[in-house]
């Protein structure tokens, strides 16, 4: 019998969706508990993640209702740590390669995603002036890490790894915003400029990789496009209102 595993996350959180993808890939048995991260329940902060963020998991201990976590279970937070944990629990999933060089490359890719791409993405998402060129630079920082043409479909080779699980939700969100033209009132011309940048030969390698991720069944399972669309529209409307 595998140990109990409860996943606390949200369909509106790109960090949570990373974990949902990895759990699908690992074919893990687990219980899902949706957490409203904008209005967190007290028990979540008290007994699961004192930082109050999603995702988190509990692992081990008795099977209990998710809102009554056992003191005996391990509580693990931070999406990247959880991704590594799932890869360790399910080594045959291939979520982390066994080769030490490839493992180091996977970790370096995720580190670059956090240190270079994420700040650029957030600047773009908030509609900053330099957002489009910043996002393009962030994408280029990752693109150079992709395998040479013909040497792998995914970030580290032909196997889908935790790197791909980490990248896919944010790429899906960028695609959603740009392709559906969401937040036009907030972004104006910057949406068309982003579309143009993504279609340029300069970013073609990353775009092809990102779009390949969106075809992966685990990514399709974990990505709720309609829910995310409505969430994003609500967010941009309140952002616009606060700027008036
Ligand atoms: N570094 C964290 C970030 C998690 C995060 O910021 N989650 C957001 C949702 S996308 C959240 O829970 N926000 C609620 C809060 O900060 O109170 C991770 O990778 O897990």
Short mmCIF file of C-alpha atoms and ligand atoms in Angstrom, two decimals:
data_model
loop_
_atom_site.label_atom_id
_atom_site.label_comp_id
_atom_site.label_asym_id
_atom_site.label_seq_id
_atom_site.Cartn_x
_atom_site.Cartn_y
_atom_site.Cartn_z
CA UNK A 1 0.00 0.00 0.00
CA UNK A 2 1.48 3.38 -0.92
CA UNK A 3 1.52 6.05 1.79
CA UNK A 4 -1.34 8.51 1.81
CA UNK A 5 -0.69 11.65 -0.24
CA UNK A 6 -2.95 14.68 -0.22
CA UNK A 7 -2.42 17.45 -2.74
CA UNK A 8 -3.57 20.93 -1.72
CA UNK A 9 -3.75 23.22 -4.70
CA UNK A 10 -5.82 25.42 -6.93
CA UNK A 11 -6.81 25.23 -10.59
CA UNK A 12 -6.07 28.97 -10.73
CA UNK A 13 -2.48 28.67 -9.56
CA UNK A 14 0.28 27.96 -12.07
CA UNK A 15 2.47 26.74 -9.20
CA UNK A 16 -0.18 24.23 -8.16
CA UNK A 17 -0.78 23.04 -11.71
CA UNK A 18 2.90 22.04 -11.90
CA UNK A 19 2.29 19.56 -9.10
CA UNK A 20 -0.99 18.29 -10.61
CA UNK A 21 0.90 17.56 -13.85
CA UNK A 22 3.66 15.67 -12.05
CA UNK A 23 1.12 13.61 -10.08
CA UNK A 24 -0.62 12.66 -13.35
CA UNK A 25 2.71 11.74 -14.93
CA UNK A 26 3.63 9.58 -11.93
CA UNK A 27 0.18 7.91 -11.98
CA UNK A 28 0.14 8.59 -8.25
CA UNK A 29 -2.75 7.70 -5.96
CA UNK A 30 -3.69 10.80 -4.06
CA UNK A 31 -6.50 12.91 -2.66
CA UNK A 32 -7.04 16.43 -4.01
CA UNK A 33 -8.10 19.32 -1.83
CA UNK A 34 -8.90 22.59 -3.62
CA UNK A 35 -7.76 25.57 -1.58
CA UNK A 36 -9.04 29.08 -2.21
CA UNK A 37 -5.70 30.86 -1.91
CA UNK A 38 -7.30 34.29 -1.93
CA UNK A 39 -9.37 33.37 1.07
CA UNK A 40 -7.42 30.70 2.87
CA UNK A 41 -9.07 28.58 5.52
CA UNK A 42 -7.47 28.88 8.97
CA UNK A 43 -6.82 25.15 9.22
CA UNK A 44 -4.69 25.29 6.06
CA UNK A 45 -2.31 27.91 7.44
CA UNK A 46 -2.28 26.31 10.88
CA UNK A 47 -1.84 22.68 9.95
CA UNK A 48 -0.55 22.42 6.36
CA UNK A 49 1.46 25.42 5.16
CA UNK A 50 2.20 28.27 7.58
CA UNK A 51 3.23 30.40 4.57
CA UNK A 52 -0.39 30.13 3.43
CA UNK A 53 0.54 29.40 -0.18
CA UNK A 54 -0.52 26.64 -2.55
CA UNK A 55 0.61 24.08 -3.52
CA UNK A 56 1.44 21.86 -0.58
CA UNK A 57 1.14 18.17 0.13
CA UNK A 58 0.82 15.95 3.14
CA UNK A 59 2.51 12.59 2.92
CA UNK A 60 2.23 9.56 5.19
CA UNK A 61 0.31 9.19 8.43
CA UNK A 62 -3.26 7.93 8.62
CA UNK A 63 -5.91 8.62 5.97
CA UNK A 64 -7.84 11.59 7.29
CA UNK A 65 -10.16 14.23 5.84
CA UNK A 66 -7.99 16.86 4.05
CA UNK A 67 -9.20 19.66 6.33
CA UNK A 68 -8.08 17.68 9.38
CA UNK A 69 -4.47 16.82 8.53
CA UNK A 70 -2.76 14.41 10.87
CA UNK A 71 0.23 15.57 12.94
CA UNK A 72 1.85 12.33 11.79
CA UNK A 73 2.05 13.28 8.10
CA UNK A 74 4.96 15.16 6.55
CA UNK A 75 3.95 18.60 5.26
CA UNK A 76 5.79 19.68 2.12
CA UNK A 77 5.43 23.05 0.38
CA UNK A 78 7.00 24.94 -2.56
CA UNK A 79 6.20 23.63 -6.02
CA UNK A 80 9.78 22.83 -7.05
CA UNK A 81 10.47 20.92 -3.82
CA UNK A 82 7.23 18.98 -4.29
CA UNK A 83 8.13 18.19 -7.92
CA UNK A 84 11.46 16.74 -6.77
CA UNK A 85 9.70 14.82 -4.01
CA UNK A 86 7.25 13.25 -6.48
CA UNK A 87 10.15 12.34 -8.76
CA UNK A 88 11.89 10.69 -5.77
CA UNK A 89 8.75 8.80 -4.76
CA UNK A 90 8.17 7.53 -8.31
CA UNK A 91 11.62 6.99 -9.84
CA UNK A 92 10.21 4.87 -12.68
CA UNK A 93 8.15 7.87 -13.87
CA UNK A 94 11.38 9.33 -15.33
CA UNK A 95 10.37 12.73 -13.89
CA UNK A 96 14.01 13.18 -12.89
CA UNK A 97 16.59 11.45 -15.08
CA UNK A 98 18.89 8.96 -13.35
CA UNK A 99 22.01 10.37 -15.04
CA UNK A 100 23.69 12.89 -12.64
CA UNK A 101 24.57 15.28 -15.49
CA UNK A 102 20.98 15.36 -16.71
CA UNK A 103 19.72 15.81 -13.15
CA UNK A 104 22.01 18.82 -12.77
CA UNK A 105 20.80 20.18 -16.12
CA UNK A 106 17.19 19.78 -14.98
CA UNK A 107 17.87 21.69 -11.77
CA UNK A 108 19.77 24.40 -13.61
CA UNK A 109 16.87 24.85 -16.04
CA UNK A 110 14.42 25.23 -13.15
CA UNK A 111 16.78 27.65 -11.40
CA UNK A 112 17.00 29.77 -14.56
CA UNK A 113 13.22 29.67 -14.88
CA UNK A 114 12.89 31.09 -11.37
CA UNK A 115 15.69 33.65 -11.52
CA UNK A 116 15.44 34.92 -15.12
CA UNK A 117 12.15 33.95 -16.69
CA UNK A 118 9.70 34.44 -13.79
CA UNK A 119 10.61 38.10 -13.07
CA UNK A 120 10.32 38.85 -16.81
CA UNK A 121 6.98 37.05 -17.01
CA UNK A 122 5.60 38.90 -13.99
CA UNK A 123 6.66 42.26 -15.45
CA UNK A 124 4.86 41.38 -18.67
CA UNK A 125 1.78 40.12 -16.81
CA UNK A 126 1.50 43.38 -14.88
CA UNK A 127 1.58 45.24 -18.18
CA UNK A 128 4.88 47.06 -17.67
CA UNK A 129 6.24 49.22 -20.53
CA UNK A 130 9.25 46.98 -21.13
CA UNK A 131 7.10 43.88 -20.70
CA UNK A 132 7.32 42.44 -24.22
CA UNK A 133 11.07 42.77 -24.69
CA UNK A 134 11.57 41.60 -21.10
CA UNK A 135 9.46 38.51 -21.72
CA UNK A 136 11.36 37.78 -24.94
CA UNK A 137 14.66 38.01 -22.99
CA UNK A 138 13.28 35.68 -20.32
CA UNK A 139 12.28 33.17 -23.00
CA UNK A 140 15.72 33.43 -24.64
CA UNK A 141 17.38 32.63 -21.28
CA UNK A 142 15.51 29.29 -21.33
CA UNK A 143 15.69 28.69 -25.05
CA UNK A 144 19.51 28.43 -24.99
CA UNK A 145 19.16 25.58 -22.49
CA UNK A 146 16.95 23.45 -24.75
CA UNK A 147 18.57 20.47 -26.49
CA UNK A 148 19.94 20.98 -29.97
CA UNK A 149 17.50 20.42 -32.85
CA UNK A 150 16.68 16.72 -33.15
CA UNK A 151 18.25 15.87 -29.76
CA UNK A 152 15.13 15.88 -27.61
CA UNK A 153 11.48 16.86 -27.58
CA UNK A 154 11.51 18.18 -24.04
CA UNK A 155 13.76 20.36 -21.87
CA UNK A 156 16.26 17.66 -20.95
CA UNK A 157 15.80 15.18 -23.80
CA UNK A 158 13.07 12.88 -24.98
CA UNK A 159 11.71 12.15 -21.49
CA UNK A 160 9.11 14.45 -19.92
CA UNK A 161 10.65 15.65 -16.63
CA UNK A 162 9.87 17.93 -13.69
CA UNK A 163 11.32 20.78 -15.79
CA UNK A 164 8.53 20.39 -18.32
CA UNK A 165 5.95 20.16 -15.52
CA UNK A 166 7.39 23.41 -14.12
CA UNK A 167 7.30 25.27 -17.45
CA UNK A 168 3.97 24.09 -18.89
CA UNK A 169 1.42 26.01 -16.75
CA UNK A 170 3.05 29.41 -17.28
CA UNK A 171 3.39 28.75 -20.99
CA UNK A 172 -0.28 27.71 -21.12
CA UNK A 173 -1.19 30.99 -19.42
CA UNK A 174 0.88 33.07 -21.85
CA UNK A 175 -0.73 31.25 -24.78
CA UNK A 176 -4.20 31.72 -23.30
CA UNK A 177 -3.73 35.48 -22.84
CA UNK A 178 -2.07 36.08 -26.20
CA UNK A 179 -4.15 33.76 -28.38
CA UNK A 180 -7.48 34.76 -26.86
CA UNK A 181 -6.50 38.42 -26.61
CA UNK A 182 -7.39 38.50 -22.91
CA UNK A 183 -6.89 41.71 -20.95
CA UNK A 184 -6.93 43.87 -24.08
CA UNK A 185 -7.92 46.91 -22.01
CA UNK A 186 -4.91 46.46 -19.78
CA UNK A 187 -2.32 45.50 -22.38
CA UNK A 188 -3.48 47.36 -25.50
CA UNK A 189 -0.93 47.07 -28.31
CA UNK A 190 1.35 44.95 -26.14
CA UNK A 191 -0.77 41.86 -26.80
CA UNK A 192 -0.24 42.05 -30.57
CA UNK A 193 3.44 42.82 -30.00
CA UNK A 194 3.75 39.73 -27.81
CA UNK A 195 2.06 37.57 -30.45
CA UNK A 196 4.49 38.89 -33.02
CA UNK A 197 7.47 38.18 -30.74
CA UNK A 198 6.30 34.61 -30.06
CA UNK A 199 5.91 34.01 -33.79
CA UNK A 200 9.33 35.43 -34.63
CA UNK A 201 12.12 33.06 -35.75
CA UNK A 202 14.14 34.26 -32.72
CA UNK A 203 11.80 32.50 -30.29
CA UNK A 204 10.60 29.73 -32.61
CA UNK A 205 12.50 26.96 -30.85
CA UNK A 206 11.03 27.75 -27.44
CA UNK A 207 7.55 28.33 -28.83
CA UNK A 208 7.61 24.92 -30.52
CA UNK A 209 8.78 23.34 -27.27
CA UNK A 210 6.13 25.16 -25.19
CA UNK A 211 3.36 24.18 -27.59
CA UNK A 212 4.54 20.56 -27.49
CA UNK A 213 4.09 20.63 -23.70
CA UNK A 214 0.48 21.69 -24.13
CA UNK A 215 -0.20 18.52 -26.15
CA UNK A 216 0.94 16.29 -23.29
CA UNK A 217 -2.08 14.41 -21.78
CA UNK A 218 -1.01 15.23 -18.19
CA UNK A 219 -0.92 18.94 -19.04
CA UNK A 220 -4.34 18.79 -20.70
CA UNK A 221 -5.71 17.02 -17.60
CA UNK A 222 -4.39 19.64 -15.21
CA UNK A 223 -5.20 22.78 -17.22
CA UNK A 224 -8.76 24.16 -16.94
CA UNK A 225 -8.87 26.74 -19.69
CA UNK A 226 -12.39 28.09 -19.04
CA UNK A 227 -11.82 28.47 -15.32
CA UNK A 228 -8.47 30.18 -15.90
CA UNK A 229 -10.02 32.51 -18.49
CA UNK A 230 -12.70 33.67 -16.07
CA UNK A 231 -10.19 34.03 -13.23
CA UNK A 232 -7.87 36.09 -15.39
CA UNK A 233 -10.70 38.33 -16.61
CA UNK A 234 -11.78 38.95 -13.03
CA UNK A 235 -8.19 39.77 -12.03
CA UNK A 236 -7.56 42.21 -14.88
CA UNK A 237 -10.92 43.93 -14.27
CA UNK A 238 -10.07 44.55 -10.62
CA UNK A 239 -6.53 45.68 -11.53
CA UNK A 240 -7.96 48.19 -14.01
CA UNK A 241 -10.47 49.42 -11.46
CA UNK A 242 -7.74 49.94 -8.86
CA UNK A 243 -5.79 52.08 -11.35
CA UNK A 244 -8.71 54.42 -12.04
N1 LIG B 1 7.20 29.77 -4.59
C1 LIG B 1 5.90 29.20 -4.37
C2 LIG B 1 4.85 30.17 -4.87
C3 LIG B 1 3.45 29.72 -4.54
C4 LIG B 1 2.46 30.86 -4.67
O1 LIG B 1 2.82 32.05 -4.74
N2 LIG B 1 1.18 30.52 -4.68
C5 LIG B 1 0.13 31.52 -4.75
C6 LIG B 1 -0.94 31.08 -5.75
S1 LIG B 1 -0.33 31.09 -7.39
C7 LIG B 1 -0.52 31.63 -3.38
O2 LIG B 1 -0.79 30.65 -2.73
N3 LIG B 1 -0.79 32.86 -2.95
C8 LIG B 1 -1.46 33.11 -1.71
C9 LIG B 1 -0.64 33.96 -0.79
O3 LIG B 1 0.49 34.33 -1.13
O4 LIG B 1 -1.13 34.26 0.29
C10 LIG B 1 5.80 27.86 -5.08
O5 LIG B 1 6.53 27.66 -6.07
O6 LIG B 1 5.04 26.98 -4.64
#
